[in-house]
Every structure is written in structure tokens, then in C-alpha cells.
Amino acid sequence: MREKSWREIPIGGMIEDAGNADTYETGSWRTYRPIWDAEKCIHCLACWIACPDSAIQLKDGKMVGIDYSHCKGCGICAFECPDKIAALEMKLETEVND
Ligand code: SF4
Ligand code: SF4
């Protein structure tokens, strides 16, 4: 059987009634929490580019914090933060829970 080309595949639709990622607060899934050190941060935004949950908060092109309601604690931001800077550190929620 011949496979369809991309031109023959129907254009994807969006189901608004299903909600969106902004609606679902996934912060409760987190085991590790990224802790941001504003003093060390050079605002390179590597963490913002890499975060799969858009949880890095910006204002006027600079990082201003982390949206813990949506951060799942994957640790990608801390991995991407330059080693020399190390402005993000992953800590167990049980160590930082407030
Ligand atoms: S831990 Fe993951 S979800 Fe949370 S801010 Fe970092 S990259 Fe985003
Ligand atoms: S990757 Fe690190 S230095 Fe760059 S904006 Fe994020 S926290 Fe700041």
C-alpha cells in the first residue's frame, strides 16, 4: 500500500473544549524543584528556550523567576544553564517545601 504524502494528510485541528496546557497546573507532579539564584543569573535565556513547560518567567527580556504552578521539575533548565554560571539548582521538594 502506498504511503500518503504530507499533502494528502488532513490539516490538524484544534479542539478548544479540551483545554490547554495553561489550564492544567502540573506543578504538583514535581519531585525536584529548580531553585534560581538571581545574583548568579546572566539572563542568557538558555533555560527559557529549553523549558518544555514555558515555566521560565521573563520580563523585558530578562529572567525574573519560575512558574512553579506549571514547572514539572524535569531539570532541563538546570542542565542548560551554563556550568560556569550554575544559577539553577535542582533540589528535592522535601528539602525546600514551604
Ligand atoms: S525544571 Fe523543567 S519544567 Fe521546571 S522550569 Fe526547569 S525546564 Fe521548566
Ligand atoms: S540559563 Fe542560567 S544564566 Fe541563563 S537565564 Fe537561565 S538561570 Fe540565568
mmCIF file of N, CA and C in Angstrom, chain A:
data_model
loop_
_atom_site.group_PDB
_atom_site.id
_atom_site.type_symbol
_atom_site.label_atom_id
_atom_site.label_comp_id
_atom_site.label_asym_id
_atom_site.label_seq_id
_atom_site.Cartn_x
_atom_site.Cartn_y
_atom_site.Cartn_z
ATOM 1 N N MET A 1 0.834 -1.200 0.000
ATOM 2 C CA MET A 1 0.000 0.000 0.000
ATOM 3 C C MET A 1 0.876 1.259 0.000
ATOM 4 N N ARG A 2 0.512 2.210 -0.845
ATOM 5 C CA ARG A 2 1.303 3.434 -0.962
ATOM 6 C C ARG A 2 1.098 4.337 0.265
ATOM 7 N N GLU A 3 2.184 4.875 0.796
ATOM 8 C CA GLU A 3 2.051 5.794 1.926
ATOM 9 C C GLU A 3 1.622 7.158 1.434
ATOM 10 N N LYS A 4 0.847 7.886 2.256
ATOM 11 C CA LYS A 4 0.385 9.218 1.863
ATOM 12 C C LYS A 4 1.522 10.219 1.965
ATOM 13 N N SER A 5 1.515 11.175 1.065
ATOM 14 C CA SER A 5 2.480 12.271 1.194
ATOM 15 C C SER A 5 1.900 13.283 2.189
ATOM 16 N N TRP A 6 2.709 14.241 2.611
ATOM 17 C CA TRP A 6 2.227 15.225 3.585
ATOM 18 C C TRP A 6 1.092 16.060 3.004
ATOM 19 N N ARG A 7 1.049 16.167 1.656
ATOM 20 C CA ARG A 7 -0.008 16.968 1.026
ATOM 21 C C ARG A 7 -1.380 16.292 1.144
ATOM 22 N N GLU A 8 -1.363 14.994 1.343
ATOM 23 C CA GLU A 8 -2.633 14.251 1.401
ATOM 24 C C GLU A 8 -3.154 14.059 2.823
ATOM 25 N N ILE A 9 -2.349 14.453 3.771
ATOM 26 C CA ILE A 9 -2.768 14.302 5.174
ATOM 27 C C ILE A 9 -3.624 15.503 5.566
ATOM 28 N N PRO A 10 -4.786 15.291 6.195
ATOM 29 C CA PRO A 10 -5.644 16.422 6.561
ATOM 30 C C PRO A 10 -4.934 17.385 7.514
ATOM 31 N N ILE A 11 -5.243 18.650 7.376
ATOM 32 C CA ILE A 11 -4.671 19.660 8.266
ATOM 33 C C ILE A 11 -5.208 19.413 9.670
ATOM 34 N N GLY A 12 -4.303 19.440 10.642
ATOM 35 C CA GLY A 12 -4.707 19.171 12.024
ATOM 36 C C GLY A 12 -5.636 20.245 12.566
ATOM 37 N N GLY A 13 -6.541 19.837 13.397
ATOM 38 C CA GLY A 13 -7.464 20.784 14.004
ATOM 39 C C GLY A 13 -7.122 21.010 15.458
ATOM 40 N N MET A 14 -7.726 22.014 16.054
ATOM 41 C CA MET A 14 -7.506 22.290 17.468
ATOM 42 C C MET A 14 -8.848 22.165 18.185
ATOM 43 N N ILE A 15 -8.882 21.370 19.251
ATOM 44 C CA ILE A 15 -10.129 21.179 19.987
ATOM 45 C C ILE A 15 -10.086 22.070 21.221
ATOM 46 N N GLU A 16 -10.788 23.172 21.153
ATOM 47 C CA GLU A 16 -10.690 24.142 22.250
ATOM 48 C C GLU A 16 -11.317 23.616 23.536
ATOM 49 N N ASP A 17 -12.391 22.811 23.434
ATOM 50 C CA ASP A 17 -13.069 22.319 24.632
ATOM 51 C C ASP A 17 -12.169 21.420 25.479
ATOM 52 N N ALA A 18 -11.102 20.893 24.864
ATOM 53 C CA ALA A 18 -10.200 20.014 25.616
ATOM 54 C C ALA A 18 -9.291 20.802 26.559
ATOM 55 N N GLY A 19 -9.339 22.146 26.462
ATOM 56 C CA GLY A 19 -8.497 22.970 27.318
ATOM 57 C C GLY A 19 -7.099 23.095 26.741
ATOM 58 N N ASN A 20 -6.209 23.652 27.497
ATOM 59 C CA ASN A 20 -4.833 23.751 27.020
ATOM 60 C C ASN A 20 -3.881 23.632 28.205
ATOM 61 N N ALA A 21 -2.583 23.607 27.884
ATOM 62 C CA ALA A 21 -1.578 23.357 28.913
ATOM 63 C C ALA A 21 -1.609 24.401 30.026
ATOM 64 N N ASP A 22 -2.070 25.596 29.689
ATOM 65 C CA ASP A 22 -2.106 26.660 30.697
ATOM 66 C C ASP A 22 -3.126 26.342 31.787
ATOM 67 N N THR A 23 -4.159 25.598 31.416
ATOM 68 C CA THR A 23 -5.234 25.273 32.359
ATOM 69 C C THR A 23 -4.766 24.265 33.404
ATOM 70 N N TYR A 24 -3.920 23.342 32.976
ATOM 71 C CA TYR A 24 -3.521 22.250 33.857
ATOM 72 C C TYR A 24 -2.282 22.623 34.658
ATOM 73 N N GLU A 25 -2.452 22.757 35.931
ATOM 74 C CA GLU A 25 -1.321 23.125 36.780
ATOM 75 C C GLU A 25 -0.580 21.844 37.160
ATOM 76 N N THR A 26 0.568 21.665 36.543
ATOM 77 C CA THR A 26 1.300 20.403 36.655
ATOM 78 C C THR A 26 2.397 20.462 37.723
ATOM 79 N N GLY A 27 2.450 21.565 38.448
ATOM 80 C CA GLY A 27 3.497 21.713 39.459
ATOM 81 C C GLY A 27 3.460 20.647 40.536
ATOM 82 N N SER A 28 2.279 20.077 40.775
ATOM 83 C CA SER A 28 2.170 19.064 41.835
ATOM 84 C C SER A 28 2.822 17.742 41.438
ATOM 85 N N TRP A 29 3.186 17.592 40.165
ATOM 86 C CA TRP A 29 3.843 16.370 39.704
ATOM 87 C C TRP A 29 5.310 16.349 40.135
ATOM 88 N N ARG A 30 5.796 17.500 40.536
ATOM 89 C CA ARG A 30 7.238 17.703 40.691
ATOM 90 C C ARG A 30 7.832 16.963 41.888
ATOM 91 N N THR A 31 9.005 16.328 41.655
ATOM 92 C CA THR A 31 9.789 15.730 42.736
ATOM 93 C C THR A 31 10.959 16.645 43.089
ATOM 94 N N TYR A 32 11.552 17.220 42.030
ATOM 95 C CA TYR A 32 12.659 18.157 42.220
ATOM 96 C C TYR A 32 12.208 19.557 41.822
ATOM 97 N N ARG A 33 12.707 20.548 42.534
ATOM 98 C CA ARG A 33 12.333 21.935 42.238
ATOM 99 C C ARG A 33 13.584 22.720 41.804
ATOM 100 N N PRO A 34 13.478 23.425 40.667
ATOM 101 C CA PRO A 34 14.616 24.257 40.286
ATOM 102 C C PRO A 34 14.654 25.507 41.167
ATOM 103 N N ILE A 35 15.805 25.747 41.757
ATOM 104 C CA ILE A 35 15.979 26.939 42.580
ATOM 105 C C ILE A 35 16.868 27.916 41.806
ATOM 106 N N TRP A 36 16.359 29.107 41.614
ATOM 107 C CA TRP A 36 17.055 30.108 40.796
ATOM 108 C C TRP A 36 17.803 31.091 41.684
ATOM 109 N N ASP A 37 19.049 31.345 41.332
ATOM 110 C CA ASP A 37 19.853 32.324 42.050
ATOM 111 C C ASP A 37 19.975 33.569 41.165
ATOM 112 N N ALA A 38 19.179 34.579 41.465
ATOM 113 C CA ALA A 38 19.130 35.792 40.654
ATOM 114 C C ALA A 38 20.474 36.518 40.620
ATOM 115 N N GLU A 39 21.271 36.340 41.663
ATOM 116 C CA GLU A 39 22.573 37.029 41.715
ATOM 117 C C GLU A 39 23.545 36.440 40.687
ATOM 118 N N LYS A 40 23.442 35.141 40.459
ATOM 119 C CA LYS A 40 24.350 34.483 39.512
ATOM 120 C C LYS A 40 23.875 34.598 38.059
ATOM 121 N N CYS A 41 22.594 34.756 37.848
ATOM 122 C CA CYS A 41 21.988 34.696 36.508
ATOM 123 C C CYS A 41 22.523 35.794 35.593
ATOM 124 N N ILE A 42 22.904 35.415 34.355
ATOM 125 C CA ILE A 42 23.385 36.390 33.369
ATOM 126 C C ILE A 42 22.322 36.627 32.279
ATOM 127 N N HIS A 43 21.127 36.064 32.462
ATOM 128 C CA HIS A 43 19.991 36.262 31.559
ATOM 129 C C HIS A 43 20.303 35.845 30.115
ATOM 130 N N CYS A 44 20.995 34.726 29.988
ATOM 131 C CA CYS A 44 21.284 34.198 28.650
ATOM 132 C C CYS A 44 20.036 33.565 28.035
ATOM 133 N N LEU A 45 19.098 33.208 28.864
ATOM 134 C CA LEU A 45 17.797 32.620 28.482
ATOM 135 C C LEU A 45 17.893 31.204 27.905
ATOM 136 N N ALA A 46 18.992 30.535 28.128
ATOM 137 C CA ALA A 46 19.094 29.136 27.690
ATOM 138 C C ALA A 46 18.014 28.287 28.365
ATOM 139 N N CYS A 47 17.737 28.581 29.608
ATOM 140 C CA CYS A 47 16.703 27.833 30.337
ATOM 141 C C CYS A 47 15.317 28.101 29.745
ATOM 142 N N TRP A 48 15.073 29.325 29.376
ATOM 143 C CA TRP A 48 13.770 29.717 28.819
ATOM 144 C C TRP A 48 13.527 29.010 27.480
ATOM 145 N N ILE A 49 14.572 28.947 26.663
ATOM 146 C CA ILE A 49 14.445 28.279 25.361
ATOM 147 C C ILE A 49 14.161 26.793 25.559
ATOM 148 N N ALA A 50 14.796 26.176 26.541
ATOM 149 C CA ALA A 50 14.732 24.724 26.694
ATOM 150 C C ALA A 50 13.545 24.224 27.510
ATOM 151 N N CYS A 51 12.986 25.050 28.348
ATOM 152 C CA CYS A 51 11.909 24.568 29.232
ATOM 153 C C CYS A 51 10.700 24.085 28.430
ATOM 154 N N PRO A 52 10.328 22.813 28.577
ATOM 155 C CA PRO A 52 9.197 22.288 27.808
ATOM 156 C C PRO A 52 7.846 22.755 28.317
ATOM 157 N N ASP A 53 7.823 23.386 29.476
ATOM 158 C CA ASP A 53 6.549 23.816 30.052
ATOM 159 C C ASP A 53 6.372 25.331 30.076
ATOM 160 N N SER A 54 7.256 26.036 29.401
ATOM 161 C CA SER A 54 7.192 27.510 29.388
ATOM 162 C C SER A 54 7.072 28.063 30.805
ATOM 163 N N ALA A 55 7.820 27.467 31.712
ATOM 164 C CA ALA A 55 7.700 27.855 33.121
ATOM 165 C C ALA A 55 8.732 28.900 33.548
ATOM 166 N N ILE A 56 9.659 29.221 32.649
ATOM 167 C CA ILE A 56 10.628 30.274 32.967
ATOM 168 C C ILE A 56 9.967 31.622 32.668
ATOM 169 N N GLN A 57 9.941 32.471 33.657
ATOM 170 C CA GLN A 57 9.224 33.745 33.516
ATOM 171 C C GLN A 57 10.198 34.860 33.125
ATOM 172 N N LEU A 58 9.768 35.637 32.130
ATOM 173 C CA LEU A 58 10.585 36.749 31.637
ATOM 174 C C LEU A 58 9.856 38.068 31.807
ATOM 175 N N LYS A 59 10.651 39.123 31.936
ATOM 176 C CA LYS A 59 10.100 40.476 31.869
ATOM 177 C C LYS A 59 11.156 41.348 31.202
ATOM 178 N N ASP A 60 10.749 42.060 30.174
ATOM 179 C CA ASP A 60 11.665 42.919 29.425
ATOM 180 C C ASP A 60 12.925 42.170 28.991
ATOM 181 N N GLY A 61 12.738 40.934 28.555
ATOM 182 C CA GLY A 61 13.855 40.150 28.019
ATOM 183 C C GLY A 61 14.784 39.563 29.065
ATOM 184 N N LYS A 62 14.415 39.657 30.334
ATOM 185 C CA LYS A 62 15.253 39.087 31.394
ATOM 186 C C LYS A 62 14.459 38.075 32.204
ATOM 187 N N MET A 63 15.170 37.082 32.708
ATOM 188 C CA MET A 63 14.522 36.090 33.565
ATOM 189 C C MET A 63 14.158 36.732 34.898
ATOM 190 N N VAL A 64 12.936 36.458 35.338
ATOM 191 C CA VAL A 64 12.506 37.037 36.624
ATOM 192 C C VAL A 64 12.047 35.972 37.620
ATOM 193 N N GLY A 65 11.950 34.724 37.163
ATOM 194 C CA GLY A 65 11.534 33.691 38.106
ATOM 195 C C GLY A 65 11.023 32.456 37.405
ATOM 196 N N ILE A 66 10.406 31.582 38.173
ATOM 197 C CA ILE A 66 9.909 30.294 37.670
ATOM 198 C C ILE A 66 8.454 30.141 38.081
ATOM 199 N N ASP A 67 7.641 29.739 37.129
ATOM 200 C CA ASP A 67 6.225 29.491 37.394
ATOM 201 C C ASP A 67 6.093 28.080 37.981
ATOM 202 N N TYR A 68 6.058 27.993 39.286
ATOM 203 C CA TYR A 68 6.008 26.678 39.940
ATOM 204 C C TYR A 68 4.639 25.996 39.789
ATOM 205 N N SER A 69 3.642 26.707 39.315
ATOM 206 C CA SER A 69 2.344 26.070 39.064
ATOM 207 C C SER A 69 2.409 25.136 37.857
ATOM 208 N N HIS A 70 3.360 25.414 36.956
ATOM 209 C CA HIS A 70 3.447 24.618 35.737
ATOM 210 C C HIS A 70 4.765 23.860 35.596
ATOM 211 N N CYS A 71 5.790 24.245 36.335
ATOM 212 C CA CYS A 71 7.089 23.541 36.277
ATOM 213 C C CYS A 71 6.916 22.119 36.786
ATOM 214 N N LYS A 72 7.358 21.135 35.971
ATOM 215 C CA LYS A 72 7.247 19.719 36.374
ATOM 216 C C LYS A 72 8.521 19.201 37.018
ATOM 217 N N GLY A 73 9.547 20.052 37.090
ATOM 218 C CA GLY A 73 10.782 19.636 37.760
ATOM 219 C C GLY A 73 11.639 18.697 36.940
ATOM 220 N N CYS A 74 11.593 18.836 35.623
ATOM 221 C CA CYS A 74 12.356 17.922 34.756
ATOM 222 C C CYS A 74 13.862 18.151 34.855
ATOM 223 N N GLY A 75 14.274 19.359 35.207
ATOM 224 C CA GLY A 75 15.700 19.644 35.375
ATOM 225 C C GLY A 75 16.415 20.102 34.117
ATOM 226 N N ILE A 76 15.697 20.210 33.016
ATOM 227 C CA ILE A 76 16.347 20.626 31.763
ATOM 228 C C ILE A 76 16.942 22.034 31.911
ATOM 229 N N CYS A 77 16.243 22.912 32.577
ATOM 230 C CA CYS A 77 16.731 24.290 32.740
ATOM 231 C C CYS A 77 18.073 24.297 33.464
ATOM 232 N N ALA A 78 18.191 23.527 34.530
ATOM 233 C CA ALA A 78 19.436 23.485 35.296
ATOM 234 C C ALA A 78 20.553 22.866 34.459
ATOM 235 N N PHE A 79 20.216 21.878 33.632
ATOM 236 C CA PHE A 79 21.199 21.247 32.756
ATOM 237 C C PHE A 79 21.707 22.246 31.723
ATOM 238 N N GLU A 80 20.800 23.072 31.200
ATOM 239 C CA GLU A 80 21.167 24.009 30.138
ATOM 240 C C GLU A 80 21.846 25.264 30.667
ATOM 241 N N CYS A 81 21.654 25.587 31.909
ATOM 242 C CA CYS A 81 22.296 26.775 32.477
ATOM 243 C C CYS A 81 23.820 26.568 32.414
ATOM 244 N N PRO A 82 24.542 27.545 31.866
ATOM 245 C CA PRO A 82 25.996 27.343 31.702
ATOM 246 C C PRO A 82 26.668 26.907 33.001
ATOM 247 N N ASP A 83 27.559 25.929 32.893
ATOM 248 C CA ASP A 83 28.229 25.366 34.077
ATOM 249 C C ASP A 83 28.937 26.430 34.907
ATOM 250 N N LYS A 84 29.547 27.399 34.226
ATOM 251 C CA LYS A 84 30.290 28.434 34.947
ATOM 252 C C LYS A 84 29.354 29.337 35.750
ATOM 253 N N ILE A 85 28.092 29.396 35.315
ATOM 254 C CA ILE A 85 27.122 30.281 35.976
ATOM 255 C C ILE A 85 26.384 29.532 37.089
ATOM 256 N N ALA A 86 25.829 28.370 36.712
ATOM 257 C CA ALA A 86 25.105 27.499 37.659
ATOM 258 C C ALA A 86 24.107 28.282 38.512
ATOM 259 N N ALA A 87 23.232 29.006 37.811
ATOM 260 C CA ALA A 87 22.234 29.811 38.523
ATOM 261 C C ALA A 87 20.968 29.025 38.852
ATOM 262 N N LEU A 88 20.907 27.776 38.386
ATOM 263 C CA LEU A 88 19.750 26.933 38.683
ATOM 264 C C LEU A 88 20.227 25.643 39.328
ATOM 265 N N GLU A 89 19.620 25.303 40.425
ATOM 266 C CA GLU A 89 19.986 24.068 41.130
ATOM 267 C C GLU A 89 18.710 23.290 41.437
ATOM 268 N N MET A 90 18.746 21.986 41.133
ATOM 269 C CA MET A 90 17.582 21.149 41.415
ATOM 270 C C MET A 90 17.676 20.622 42.851
ATOM 271 N N LYS A 91 16.593 20.839 43.593
ATOM 272 C CA LYS A 91 16.561 20.355 44.973
ATOM 273 C C LYS A 91 15.294 19.541 45.184
ATOM 274 N N LEU A 92 15.385 18.531 46.022
ATOM 275 C CA LEU A 92 14.207 17.731 46.336
ATOM 276 C C LEU A 92 13.125 18.615 46.958
ATOM 277 N N GLU A 93 11.900 18.416 46.529
ATOM 278 C CA GLU A 93 10.781 19.187 47.092
ATOM 279 C C GLU A 93 10.730 19.030 48.617
ATOM 280 N N THR A 94 11.065 17.841 49.092
ATOM 281 C CA THR A 94 11.008 17.604 50.542
ATOM 282 C C THR A 94 12.038 18.434 51.301
ATOM 283 N N GLU A 95 13.064 18.896 50.560
ATOM 284 C CA GLU A 95 14.095 19.727 51.215
ATOM 285 C C GLU A 95 13.729 21.196 51.211
ATOM 286 N N VAL A 96 12.855 21.588 50.275
ATOM 287 C CA VAL A 96 12.563 23.018 50.130
ATOM 288 C C VAL A 96 11.101 23.359 50.382
ATOM 289 N N ASN A 97 10.274 22.347 50.586
ATOM 290 C CA ASN A 97 8.836 22.595 50.710
ATOM 291 C C ASN A 97 8.533 23.648 51.771
ATOM 292 N N ASP A 98 7.686 24.616 51.343
ATOM 293 C CA ASP A 98 7.356 25.667 52.305
ATOM 294 C C ASP A 98 5.867 25.714 52.560
#
